């Protein structure tokens, strides 16, 4: 049987139509969102739409930008609880009330227009301005641990600076991340801004993350996550702002207020079940106050594991690398409640137990592995100098976050100099360093590896010099 040219044309038309329908209608597994408010089928489409939005946004006045940011905050607050619930349901990580606190914090304390400033130089030769101007279209790769809070925080900071953003959320947090992004996009439009200032693909994957990193129309990359994504972004050849992992040590010396230290360490280390990169991950306590500190922790919701119980727990929560002397957290227990983790080794505990503690030596896998679980190793040391020395080792040069409980200014100063952390919290829970119960603004993207530190709107700008030369008289 021969096929006519007309038949061939009809077949080609049918195939094209099928393909178009496939991209127009989400596949069943992608039914979490529709192709609207910034969601696209491909990275190319997401970047094109954001590029167009960026050009339109540049035409708006600063007053309009301020109105848009206000509306983004209002929308984030109105949906903070819904997004917190979605995040826990989808990722299985953390606690709803703590996710809610993070969403609110990002909405209220991420800096806006006031963070941008213009420097001026005037003299006989005229007037020169050094202005904060946007990068353009930013590719932002976001984590599973603070999904909605990072989208709220990054969107407010980056749009304040005049950028459009293409997100590649963590695949395990795509529903909540995309929902947050769509709500914020709607807020921008409602406040008079263009559509698609924030975009994403419907189904983010490692593949789309890599495509974003290589896309020619992405002017800067902002990655928030573990070591692998930081490494991948740093080889992209683009401007990169990288927020990588931490392993924050806590040092407690003999001058510490033990009741405050015990309470604050439990509060910080159990917040959102320890998934925050800034949360207390290991404690080095001077021998003479170790028992007192543990007693205070036990009063405040900690549960101590001894000897064989700890061995049992390690079998459950740690996975050993097949070749290297390296351990990984068992993903099934990351971000889970302490009571759930205890149950896995046959210990019944109620919800008042928020944190598991155990004494370990300094070179223990729990000390040097970023677990992201409410399980906190405690190491006794002879003196504060040893504590600081071990803290430096455990922090592994991330220069991320460190915490110290001490009334001794000399010791606090020694610790600050030795760690060189981006956030150093003294006599408080770690989250005070994010502006939660501590002074200062909030960010969920703490860029240690590339040196920007705590990011805000001005981090997402380049300095542009505008020169008006005086007329010769
Ligand atoms: P993750 O590294 O698994 O994922 C983060 C993002 O990177 C995701 O969108 C993921 O899809 C992408 N990704 C991962 N590997 C990649 C690769 N090889 N190439 C391209 N893209 C890749 O991290 P997570 O589990 O979502 O978050 C927890 C980690 O993030 C912890 O290590 C934590 O300390 C860190 N974190 C750091 C900050 C900070 O501000 N410094 C904030 C939150 C989380």
Short mmCIF file of C-alpha atoms and ligand atoms in Angstrom, two decimals:
data_model
loop_
_atom_site.label_atom_id
_atom_site.label_comp_id
_atom_site.label_asym_id
_atom_site.label_seq_id
_atom_site.Cartn_x
_atom_site.Cartn_y
_atom_site.Cartn_z
CA UNK A 1 0.00 0.00 0.00
CA UNK A 2 1.42 3.38 -0.93
CA UNK A 3 0.97 6.47 1.24
CA UNK A 4 0.08 9.69 -0.50
CA UNK A 5 1.66 13.05 0.27
CA UNK A 6 -1.67 14.18 1.74
CA UNK A 7 -1.66 11.18 4.12
CA UNK A 8 1.88 12.01 5.25
CA UNK A 9 0.86 15.64 5.88
CA UNK A 10 -2.16 14.49 7.90
CA UNK A 11 -0.01 12.12 10.00
CA UNK A 12 2.57 14.86 10.68
CA UNK A 13 -0.22 17.30 11.64
CA UNK A 14 -1.69 14.70 14.03
CA UNK A 15 1.72 14.02 15.65
CA UNK A 16 2.33 17.77 16.12
CA UNK A 17 -1.13 18.21 17.59
CA UNK A 18 -0.57 15.31 20.00
CA UNK A 19 2.76 16.77 21.09
CA UNK A 20 1.16 20.19 21.65
CA UNK A 21 -1.59 18.63 23.72
CA UNK A 22 0.98 16.77 25.78
CA UNK A 23 2.76 20.00 26.69
CA UNK A 24 -0.48 21.91 27.26
CA UNK A 25 -2.06 19.43 29.68
CA UNK A 26 -0.09 18.31 32.71
CA UNK A 27 0.60 14.60 32.94
CA UNK A 28 -1.35 12.92 35.77
CA UNK A 29 1.71 12.85 38.09
CA UNK A 30 2.10 16.60 37.52
CA UNK A 31 -1.45 17.46 38.48
CA UNK A 32 -0.21 19.46 41.49
CA UNK A 33 -0.29 22.69 39.51
CA UNK A 34 -1.51 24.09 36.22
CA UNK A 35 0.43 25.93 33.56
CA UNK A 36 -0.45 29.31 35.00
CA UNK A 37 1.03 31.99 37.26
CA UNK A 38 4.57 31.24 36.15
CA UNK A 39 4.55 27.48 35.58
CA UNK A 40 5.90 26.19 32.26
CA UNK A 41 6.65 22.86 30.60
CA UNK A 42 10.30 23.56 29.77
CA UNK A 43 13.23 25.52 31.16
CA UNK A 44 13.45 27.49 27.89
CA UNK A 45 9.85 28.65 28.21
CA UNK A 46 10.30 29.53 31.89
CA UNK A 47 13.42 31.58 31.10
CA UNK A 48 11.81 33.34 28.11
CA UNK A 49 8.76 34.34 30.15
CA UNK A 50 10.91 35.61 33.05
CA UNK A 51 13.12 37.58 30.60
CA UNK A 52 10.08 39.35 29.20
CA UNK A 53 8.78 40.05 32.71
CA UNK A 54 12.18 41.46 33.73
CA UNK A 55 12.09 43.99 30.86
CA UNK A 56 8.54 45.07 31.77
CA UNK A 57 9.39 45.33 35.48
CA UNK A 58 12.31 47.66 34.68
CA UNK A 59 9.76 50.22 33.43
CA UNK A 60 8.03 50.47 36.82
CA UNK A 61 8.81 53.17 39.37
CA UNK A 62 10.37 52.44 42.75
CA UNK A 63 7.07 53.39 44.39
CA UNK A 64 5.31 50.70 42.32
CA UNK A 65 8.02 48.24 43.30
CA UNK A 66 7.38 49.06 46.95
CA UNK A 67 3.63 48.41 46.50
CA UNK A 68 4.42 45.07 44.87
CA UNK A 69 6.73 43.99 47.70
CA UNK A 70 4.09 44.97 50.28
CA UNK A 71 1.52 42.82 48.48
CA UNK A 72 3.99 39.90 48.33
CA UNK A 73 4.42 40.11 52.10
CA UNK A 74 0.67 40.28 52.71
CA UNK A 75 0.03 37.26 50.49
CA UNK A 76 2.82 35.27 52.13
CA UNK A 77 1.38 35.98 55.57
CA UNK A 78 -2.16 35.13 54.49
CA UNK A 79 -0.98 31.73 53.21
CA UNK A 80 1.80 31.05 55.74
CA UNK A 81 -0.14 28.36 57.62
CA UNK A 82 -1.40 26.61 54.48
CA UNK A 83 2.14 26.53 53.04
CA UNK A 84 3.55 25.22 56.34
CA UNK A 85 1.10 22.33 56.33
CA UNK A 86 1.74 21.59 52.67
CA UNK A 87 5.51 21.54 53.26
CA UNK A 88 5.35 19.00 56.09
CA UNK A 89 2.83 16.86 54.22
CA UNK A 90 4.83 16.79 51.00
CA UNK A 91 8.39 16.50 52.32
CA UNK A 92 7.74 14.65 55.58
CA UNK A 93 10.30 16.97 57.22
CA UNK A 94 9.94 19.15 60.28
CA UNK A 95 7.03 20.54 62.28
CA UNK A 96 4.10 22.59 61.04
CA UNK A 97 4.30 25.26 63.76
CA UNK A 98 8.01 25.83 63.11
CA UNK A 99 7.53 25.97 59.33
CA UNK A 100 4.78 28.52 60.00
CA UNK A 101 7.21 30.60 62.08
CA UNK A 102 9.79 30.46 59.26
CA UNK A 103 7.24 31.47 56.60
CA UNK A 104 6.10 34.43 58.71
CA UNK A 105 9.66 35.43 59.46
CA UNK A 106 10.55 35.40 55.75
CA UNK A 107 7.45 37.45 54.92
CA UNK A 108 7.99 40.05 57.62
CA UNK A 109 11.75 40.35 58.05
CA UNK A 110 13.23 39.91 54.58
CA UNK A 111 14.48 43.43 53.76
CA UNK A 112 12.79 45.45 51.01
CA UNK A 113 13.64 48.62 49.09
CA UNK A 114 15.33 50.17 52.16
CA UNK A 115 18.13 47.64 51.63
CA UNK A 116 19.15 49.27 48.33
CA UNK A 117 21.17 52.44 48.43
CA UNK A 118 22.87 54.77 46.00
CA UNK A 119 26.31 56.19 46.64
CA UNK A 120 27.07 59.60 45.17
CA UNK A 121 30.24 61.57 44.46
CA UNK A 122 30.00 65.23 43.59
CA UNK A 123 32.70 67.78 42.85
CA UNK A 124 34.09 70.16 40.26
CA UNK A 125 33.90 67.46 37.60
CA UNK A 126 30.21 66.77 38.06
CA UNK A 127 28.13 64.09 39.72
CA UNK A 128 28.66 60.33 39.77
CA UNK A 129 26.16 57.83 41.09
CA UNK A 130 26.90 54.26 42.10
CA UNK A 131 23.57 52.49 41.86
CA UNK A 132 22.32 49.02 42.70
CA UNK A 133 21.04 47.56 39.45
CA UNK A 134 19.61 44.07 38.94
CA UNK A 135 21.49 41.08 37.55
CA UNK A 136 18.55 40.33 35.21
CA UNK A 137 17.07 36.85 35.32
CA UNK A 138 18.32 34.80 38.27
CA UNK A 139 18.19 31.00 38.35
CA UNK A 140 17.41 30.00 41.92
CA UNK A 141 17.73 26.38 43.06
CA UNK A 142 15.94 25.81 46.36
CA UNK A 143 16.02 23.16 49.09
CA UNK A 144 13.54 20.72 50.56
CA UNK A 145 14.23 21.75 54.16
CA UNK A 146 12.72 25.28 54.07
CA UNK A 147 10.77 25.11 50.81
CA UNK A 148 8.13 27.86 51.05
CA UNK A 149 10.20 30.09 53.36
CA UNK A 150 13.10 30.08 50.87
CA UNK A 151 10.78 30.93 47.95
CA UNK A 152 9.21 33.79 49.97
CA UNK A 153 12.61 35.07 51.11
CA UNK A 154 14.36 34.77 47.72
CA UNK A 155 11.40 36.25 45.83
CA UNK A 156 11.15 39.33 48.07
CA UNK A 157 14.92 39.92 47.99
CA UNK A 158 15.41 39.30 44.28
CA UNK A 159 12.33 41.21 43.06
CA UNK A 160 13.15 44.12 45.39
CA UNK A 161 16.47 44.29 43.56
CA UNK A 162 14.62 44.35 40.20
CA UNK A 163 15.33 40.78 39.08
CA UNK A 164 13.03 38.15 37.63
CA UNK A 165 13.60 34.62 38.93
CA UNK A 166 13.42 31.15 37.41
CA UNK A 167 13.14 28.61 40.22
CA UNK A 168 14.18 25.01 40.22
CA UNK A 169 12.71 23.76 43.48
CA UNK A 170 13.78 20.49 45.06
CA UNK A 171 11.78 17.70 43.34
CA UNK A 172 10.60 16.43 46.75
CA UNK A 173 9.17 19.85 47.60
CA UNK A 174 7.85 20.90 44.20
CA UNK A 175 4.17 21.19 45.12
CA UNK A 176 4.62 23.54 48.04
CA UNK A 177 7.43 25.51 46.37
CA UNK A 178 5.45 26.02 43.17
CA UNK A 179 2.32 26.91 45.15
CA UNK A 180 4.28 29.59 47.06
CA UNK A 181 5.70 30.90 43.79
CA UNK A 182 2.30 31.04 42.10
CA UNK A 183 0.77 32.93 45.03
CA UNK A 184 3.59 35.45 44.93
CA UNK A 185 3.25 35.86 41.16
CA UNK A 186 -0.45 36.57 41.59
CA UNK A 187 0.42 39.13 44.28
CA UNK A 188 2.83 40.87 41.88
CA UNK A 189 0.17 41.04 39.16
CA UNK A 190 -2.52 42.21 41.62
CA UNK A 191 -0.22 45.04 42.68
CA UNK A 192 0.25 46.17 39.07
CA UNK A 193 3.40 44.24 38.12
CA UNK A 194 3.96 42.02 35.08
CA UNK A 195 3.11 38.33 34.88
CA UNK A 196 5.88 35.74 35.25
CA UNK A 197 8.37 37.65 37.38
CA UNK A 198 8.79 34.26 39.07
CA UNK A 199 8.72 31.10 36.98
CA UNK A 200 9.42 27.39 37.26
CA UNK A 201 8.99 24.22 35.30
CA UNK A 202 6.08 22.08 36.39
CA UNK A 203 8.31 19.08 37.04
CA UNK A 204 11.68 20.22 38.41
CA UNK A 205 14.39 17.55 38.33
CA UNK A 206 18.18 17.36 38.57
CA UNK A 207 18.13 17.58 34.78
CA UNK A 208 16.19 20.86 34.73
CA UNK A 209 18.48 22.16 37.50
CA UNK A 210 21.47 21.52 35.24
CA UNK A 211 19.69 23.08 32.24
CA UNK A 212 19.06 26.20 34.31
CA UNK A 213 22.72 26.34 35.32
CA UNK A 214 23.78 26.28 31.66
CA UNK A 215 21.06 28.49 30.19
CA UNK A 216 22.54 31.44 28.25
CA UNK A 217 19.79 33.83 29.38
CA UNK A 218 20.33 33.26 33.09
CA UNK A 219 22.58 36.04 34.36
CA UNK A 220 23.24 34.70 37.86
CA UNK A 221 22.70 31.52 39.83
CA UNK A 222 21.67 31.35 43.45
CA UNK A 223 21.81 27.87 44.95
CA UNK A 224 20.66 26.91 48.43
CA UNK A 225 21.39 23.31 49.37
CA UNK A 226 24.01 20.70 50.11
CA UNK A 227 27.58 20.26 48.86
CA UNK A 228 26.66 18.62 45.52
CA UNK A 229 24.55 21.47 44.18
CA UNK A 230 27.10 24.05 45.33
CA UNK A 231 29.85 22.16 43.48
CA UNK A 232 27.72 21.82 40.33
CA UNK A 233 26.85 25.53 40.32
CA UNK A 234 30.47 26.58 40.84
CA UNK A 235 31.48 24.79 37.64
CA UNK A 236 28.71 26.47 35.60
CA UNK A 237 30.87 29.41 34.52
CA UNK A 238 28.21 31.87 35.69
CA UNK A 239 28.08 34.37 38.53
CA UNK A 240 27.15 32.13 41.48
CA UNK A 241 25.88 32.93 44.96
CA UNK A 242 26.10 29.62 46.80
CA UNK A 243 24.52 28.83 50.17
CA UNK A 244 25.88 25.47 51.26
CA UNK A 245 25.67 23.07 54.19
CA UNK A 246 26.62 23.82 57.76
CA UNK A 247 27.38 21.75 60.84
CA UNK A 248 27.05 24.35 63.61
CA UNK A 249 28.95 23.56 66.82
CA UNK A 250 27.92 24.81 70.26
CA UNK A 251 30.55 25.54 72.88
CA UNK A 252 29.54 25.80 76.55
CA UNK A 253 32.20 26.98 78.99
CA UNK A 254 32.31 27.05 82.80
CA UNK A 255 31.02 30.63 82.97
CA UNK A 256 27.77 29.87 81.10
CA UNK A 257 24.33 30.41 82.62
CA UNK A 258 23.47 26.70 82.53
CA UNK A 259 19.71 26.99 82.87
CA UNK A 260 19.60 29.36 79.90
CA UNK A 261 22.11 27.33 77.91
CA UNK A 262 20.26 24.04 78.49
CA UNK A 263 16.92 25.56 77.51
CA UNK A 264 18.24 27.44 74.46
CA UNK A 265 20.20 24.50 73.06
CA UNK A 266 17.08 22.31 73.20
CA UNK A 267 14.97 25.06 71.62
CA UNK A 268 17.43 25.66 68.78
CA UNK A 269 18.35 22.03 68.08
CA UNK A 270 14.75 20.82 68.09
CA UNK A 271 13.29 23.69 66.04
CA UNK A 272 11.75 22.19 62.88
CA UNK A 273 13.38 18.92 63.95
CA UNK A 274 16.85 20.30 63.25
CA UNK A 275 16.54 20.63 59.46
CA UNK A 276 17.76 24.23 59.51
CA UNK A 277 21.34 24.53 58.28
CA UNK A 278 21.90 26.95 61.17
CA UNK A 279 20.67 24.63 63.95
CA UNK A 280 22.91 23.32 66.74
CA UNK A 281 24.44 20.06 65.48
CA UNK A 282 26.97 19.12 68.22
CA UNK A 283 27.91 20.40 71.68
CA UNK A 284 31.36 20.71 73.25
CA UNK A 285 31.01 21.34 76.96
CA UNK A 286 33.67 21.91 79.59
CA UNK A 287 33.80 18.86 81.90
CA UNK A 288 33.10 20.78 85.12
CA UNK A 289 29.65 21.94 83.89
CA UNK A 290 28.70 18.99 81.66
CA UNK A 291 26.39 17.30 84.17
CA UNK A 292 24.70 20.59 85.01
CA UNK A 293 24.11 21.35 81.33
CA UNK A 294 22.65 17.91 80.64
CA UNK A 295 20.33 18.22 83.65
CA UNK A 296 18.98 21.51 82.28
CA UNK A 297 18.52 19.98 78.83
CA UNK A 298 16.59 17.05 80.29
CA UNK A 299 14.30 19.50 82.12
CA UNK A 300 13.52 21.18 78.79
CA UNK A 301 12.45 18.23 76.65
CA UNK A 302 15.67 16.30 75.92
CA UNK A 303 15.95 12.51 76.28
CA UNK A 304 19.37 11.00 76.92
CA UNK A 305 20.48 7.74 75.30
CA UNK A 306 23.17 5.66 76.99
CA UNK A 307 25.62 3.01 75.72
CA UNK A 308 23.81 0.19 73.95
CA UNK A 309 20.79 2.44 73.17
CA UNK A 310 23.06 4.77 71.23
CA UNK A 311 24.60 1.84 69.32
CA UNK A 312 21.09 0.70 68.40
CA UNK A 313 20.15 4.20 67.27
CA UNK A 314 23.23 4.55 65.07
CA UNK A 315 22.33 1.33 63.25
CA UNK A 316 19.01 2.93 62.39
CA UNK A 317 19.86 6.55 61.56
CA UNK A 318 23.33 6.28 59.96
CA UNK A 319 24.27 4.76 56.62
CA UNK A 320 27.94 4.04 55.99
CA UNK A 321 29.57 4.86 52.66
CA UNK A 322 30.59 1.51 51.11
CA UNK A 323 34.24 2.50 50.59
CA UNK A 324 35.11 5.66 52.48
CA UNK A 325 35.12 6.30 56.24
CA UNK A 326 32.07 8.46 55.66
CA UNK A 327 28.50 8.31 56.93
CA UNK A 328 25.19 9.65 55.68
CA UNK A 329 21.95 10.22 57.53
CA UNK A 330 19.27 7.64 56.80
CA UNK A 331 16.75 9.72 54.80
CA UNK A 332 13.81 7.94 56.46
CA UNK A 333 14.66 9.71 59.72
CA UNK A 334 15.76 13.14 58.46
CA UNK A 335 13.52 15.87 59.89
CA UNK A 336 11.40 13.43 61.91
CA UNK A 337 10.12 13.99 65.46
CA UNK A 338 12.38 12.77 68.29
CA UNK A 339 9.57 10.52 69.55
CA UNK A 340 9.34 8.86 66.13
CA UNK A 341 13.10 8.24 66.05
CA UNK A 342 13.02 6.81 69.59
CA UNK A 343 10.20 4.48 68.62
CA UNK A 344 12.44 2.97 65.95
CA UNK A 345 14.64 1.59 68.75
CA UNK A 346 11.74 0.52 70.92
CA UNK A 347 11.58 3.54 73.25
CA UNK A 348 8.13 5.04 73.76
CA UNK A 349 8.22 8.80 74.25
CA UNK A 350 5.50 11.41 74.00
CA UNK A 351 5.50 14.71 72.15
CA UNK A 352 7.06 16.52 75.14
CA UNK A 353 10.36 14.90 74.09
CA UNK A 354 11.77 17.18 71.41
CA UNK A 355 15.44 16.24 71.28
CA UNK A 356 17.61 13.14 71.71
CA UNK A 357 21.00 13.69 73.33
CA UNK A 358 23.91 11.29 73.82
CA UNK A 359 27.50 11.62 74.99
CA UNK A 360 30.03 10.72 72.31
CA UNK A 361 33.75 11.15 71.73
CA UNK A 362 34.92 14.07 69.62
CA UNK A 363 35.65 12.00 66.51
CA UNK A 364 32.21 10.38 66.40
CA UNK A 365 30.17 10.21 63.15
CA UNK A 366 27.29 12.09 64.84
CA UNK A 367 29.69 14.96 65.48
CA UNK A 368 31.01 15.34 61.94
CA UNK A 369 27.97 14.24 59.89
CA UNK A 370 25.26 16.82 59.12
CA UNK A 371 22.29 14.71 60.29
CA UNK A 372 19.35 17.17 60.03
CA UNK A 373 17.60 15.24 62.83
CA UNK A 374 16.76 16.13 66.45
CA UNK A 375 19.71 14.03 67.65
CA UNK A 376 22.48 15.98 69.35
CA UNK A 377 25.86 14.55 70.39
CA UNK A 378 27.49 16.03 73.49
CA UNK A 379 31.26 15.91 73.92
CA UNK A 380 32.96 16.56 77.28
CA UNK A 381 36.22 18.48 77.04
CA UNK A 382 38.79 19.48 79.69
CA UNK A 383 38.74 23.22 78.91
CA UNK A 384 37.38 25.93 76.62
CA UNK A 385 40.41 25.94 74.33
CA UNK A 386 39.91 22.27 73.53
CA UNK A 387 36.20 22.94 72.98
CA UNK A 388 36.96 25.68 70.45
CA UNK A 389 39.58 23.54 68.73
CA UNK A 390 37.05 20.69 68.33
CA UNK A 391 34.36 23.14 67.22
CA UNK A 392 36.60 24.37 64.39
CA UNK A 393 37.18 20.79 63.27
CA UNK A 394 33.49 19.83 63.44
CA UNK A 395 32.45 22.93 61.49
CA UNK A 396 34.69 21.73 58.65
CA UNK A 397 35.52 25.18 57.29
CA UNK A 398 31.93 25.86 56.17
CA UNK A 399 32.18 29.22 57.99
CA UNK A 400 28.41 28.93 58.39
CA UNK A 401 27.06 29.17 61.96
CA UNK A 402 28.42 28.73 65.48
CA UNK A 403 26.87 29.12 68.92
CA UNK A 404 28.47 29.74 72.29
CA UNK A 405 27.14 29.94 75.84
CA UNK A 406 29.55 31.92 77.98
CA UNK A 407 29.72 35.03 80.14
CA UNK A 408 33.43 35.37 79.45
CA UNK A 409 34.13 37.98 76.79
CA UNK A 410 37.66 36.74 76.17
CA UNK A 411 36.37 33.24 75.45
CA UNK A 412 33.58 34.56 73.22
CA UNK A 413 36.10 36.57 71.28
CA UNK A 414 38.46 33.57 70.92
CA UNK A 415 35.61 31.49 69.52
CA UNK A 416 34.54 34.24 67.08
CA UNK A 417 38.08 34.54 65.73
CA UNK A 418 38.71 30.80 65.50
CA UNK A 419 35.43 29.90 63.73
CA UNK A 420 35.02 32.90 61.40
CA UNK A 421 31.38 31.83 61.02
CA UNK A 422 28.88 33.89 59.04
CA UNK A 423 26.50 33.71 62.02
CA UNK A 424 27.78 33.60 65.59
CA UNK A 425 25.05 33.42 68.23
CA UNK A 426 26.06 34.19 71.81
CA UNK A 427 23.85 33.02 74.69
CA UNK A 428 20.75 32.24 72.66
CA UNK A 429 19.18 29.59 70.43
CA UNK A 430 20.71 29.32 66.95
CA UNK A 431 17.59 30.69 65.26
CA UNK A 432 18.19 34.08 66.92
CA UNK A 433 20.83 34.40 64.18
CA UNK A 434 18.04 34.38 61.59
CA UNK A 435 16.30 37.28 63.31
CA UNK A 436 13.88 35.00 65.19
CA UNK A 437 14.03 36.28 68.75
CA UNK A 438 17.28 38.04 67.83
CA UNK A 439 17.81 41.43 66.22
CA UNK A 440 18.47 41.84 62.53
CA UNK A 441 16.89 40.84 59.24
CA UNK A 442 16.02 37.39 57.98
CA UNK A 443 17.43 35.32 55.19
CA UNK A 444 17.05 31.65 54.32
CA UNK A 445 20.03 31.77 51.93
CA UNK A 446 23.32 32.11 53.81
CA UNK A 447 26.07 32.20 51.25
CA UNK A 448 29.21 30.88 52.97
CA UNK A 449 31.07 29.23 50.06
CA UNK A 450 31.00 32.33 47.81
CA UNK A 451 31.38 34.81 50.66
CA UNK A 452 28.28 37.00 50.44
CA UNK A 453 27.14 35.73 53.84
CA UNK A 454 23.61 36.74 54.81
CA UNK A 455 21.88 37.57 51.55
CA UNK A 456 19.38 40.39 51.05
CA UNK A 457 18.17 42.53 48.13
CA UNK A 458 21.49 44.31 47.70
CA UNK A 459 23.30 40.97 47.32
CA UNK A 460 21.32 40.41 44.12
CA UNK A 461 22.52 43.59 42.44
CA UNK A 462 25.57 44.73 40.57
CA UNK A 463 26.99 48.20 41.13
CA UNK A 464 26.48 50.45 38.13
CA UNK A 465 28.28 53.78 37.77
CA UNK A 466 26.41 56.65 36.20
CA UNK A 467 28.54 59.72 35.48
CA UNK A 468 27.36 63.24 34.75
CA UNK A 469 30.33 65.38 33.69
CA UNK A 470 30.18 69.07 34.60
CA UNK A 471 30.14 71.50 31.74
CA UNK A 472 33.34 73.53 31.46
CA UNK A 473 32.67 77.18 32.25
P1 LIG B 1 19.99 19.23 48.30
O1 LIG B 1 21.40 19.63 48.04
O2 LIG B 1 19.61 17.82 48.23
O3 LIG B 1 19.03 20.01 47.26
C1 LIG B 1 19.07 21.41 47.09
C2 LIG B 1 18.70 21.75 45.65
O4 LIG B 1 19.79 21.40 44.81
C3 LIG B 1 17.50 20.97 45.13
O5 LIG B 1 16.71 21.83 44.33
C4 LIG B 1 18.13 19.87 44.31
O6 LIG B 1 17.28 19.46 43.28
C5 LIG B 1 19.37 20.55 43.75
N1 LIG B 1 20.50 19.66 43.50
C6 LIG B 1 21.03 18.75 44.36
N2 LIG B 1 22.12 18.15 43.81
C7 LIG B 1 22.28 18.71 42.58
C8 LIG B 1 23.22 18.52 41.52
N3 LIG B 1 24.22 17.63 41.61
N4 LIG B 1 23.09 19.27 40.41
C9 LIG B 1 22.08 20.17 40.29
N5 LIG B 1 21.15 20.39 41.25
C10 LIG B 1 21.25 19.67 42.38
O7 LIG B 1 19.64 19.86 49.72
P2 LIG B 1 18.32 19.69 50.61
O8 LIG B 1 18.27 18.34 51.19
O9 LIG B 1 17.15 20.21 49.86
O10 LIG B 1 18.66 20.75 51.75
C11 LIG B 1 19.49 20.44 52.83
C12 LIG B 1 20.91 20.93 52.62
O11 LIG B 1 20.92 22.29 52.26
C13 LIG B 1 21.70 20.83 53.92
O12 LIG B 1 23.01 20.46 53.62
C14 LIG B 1 21.62 22.24 54.47
O13 LIG B 1 22.67 22.57 55.34
C15 LIG B 1 21.69 23.05 53.20
N6 LIG B 1 21.04 24.36 53.33
C16 LIG B 1 21.83 25.46 53.36
C17 LIG B 1 21.24 26.72 53.50
C18 LIG B 1 22.06 27.95 53.56
O14 LIG B 1 21.49 29.03 53.61
N7 LIG B 1 23.38 27.88 53.57
C19 LIG B 1 19.84 26.84 53.62
C20 LIG B 1 19.07 25.67 53.57
C21 LIG B 1 19.68 24.44 53.42
#
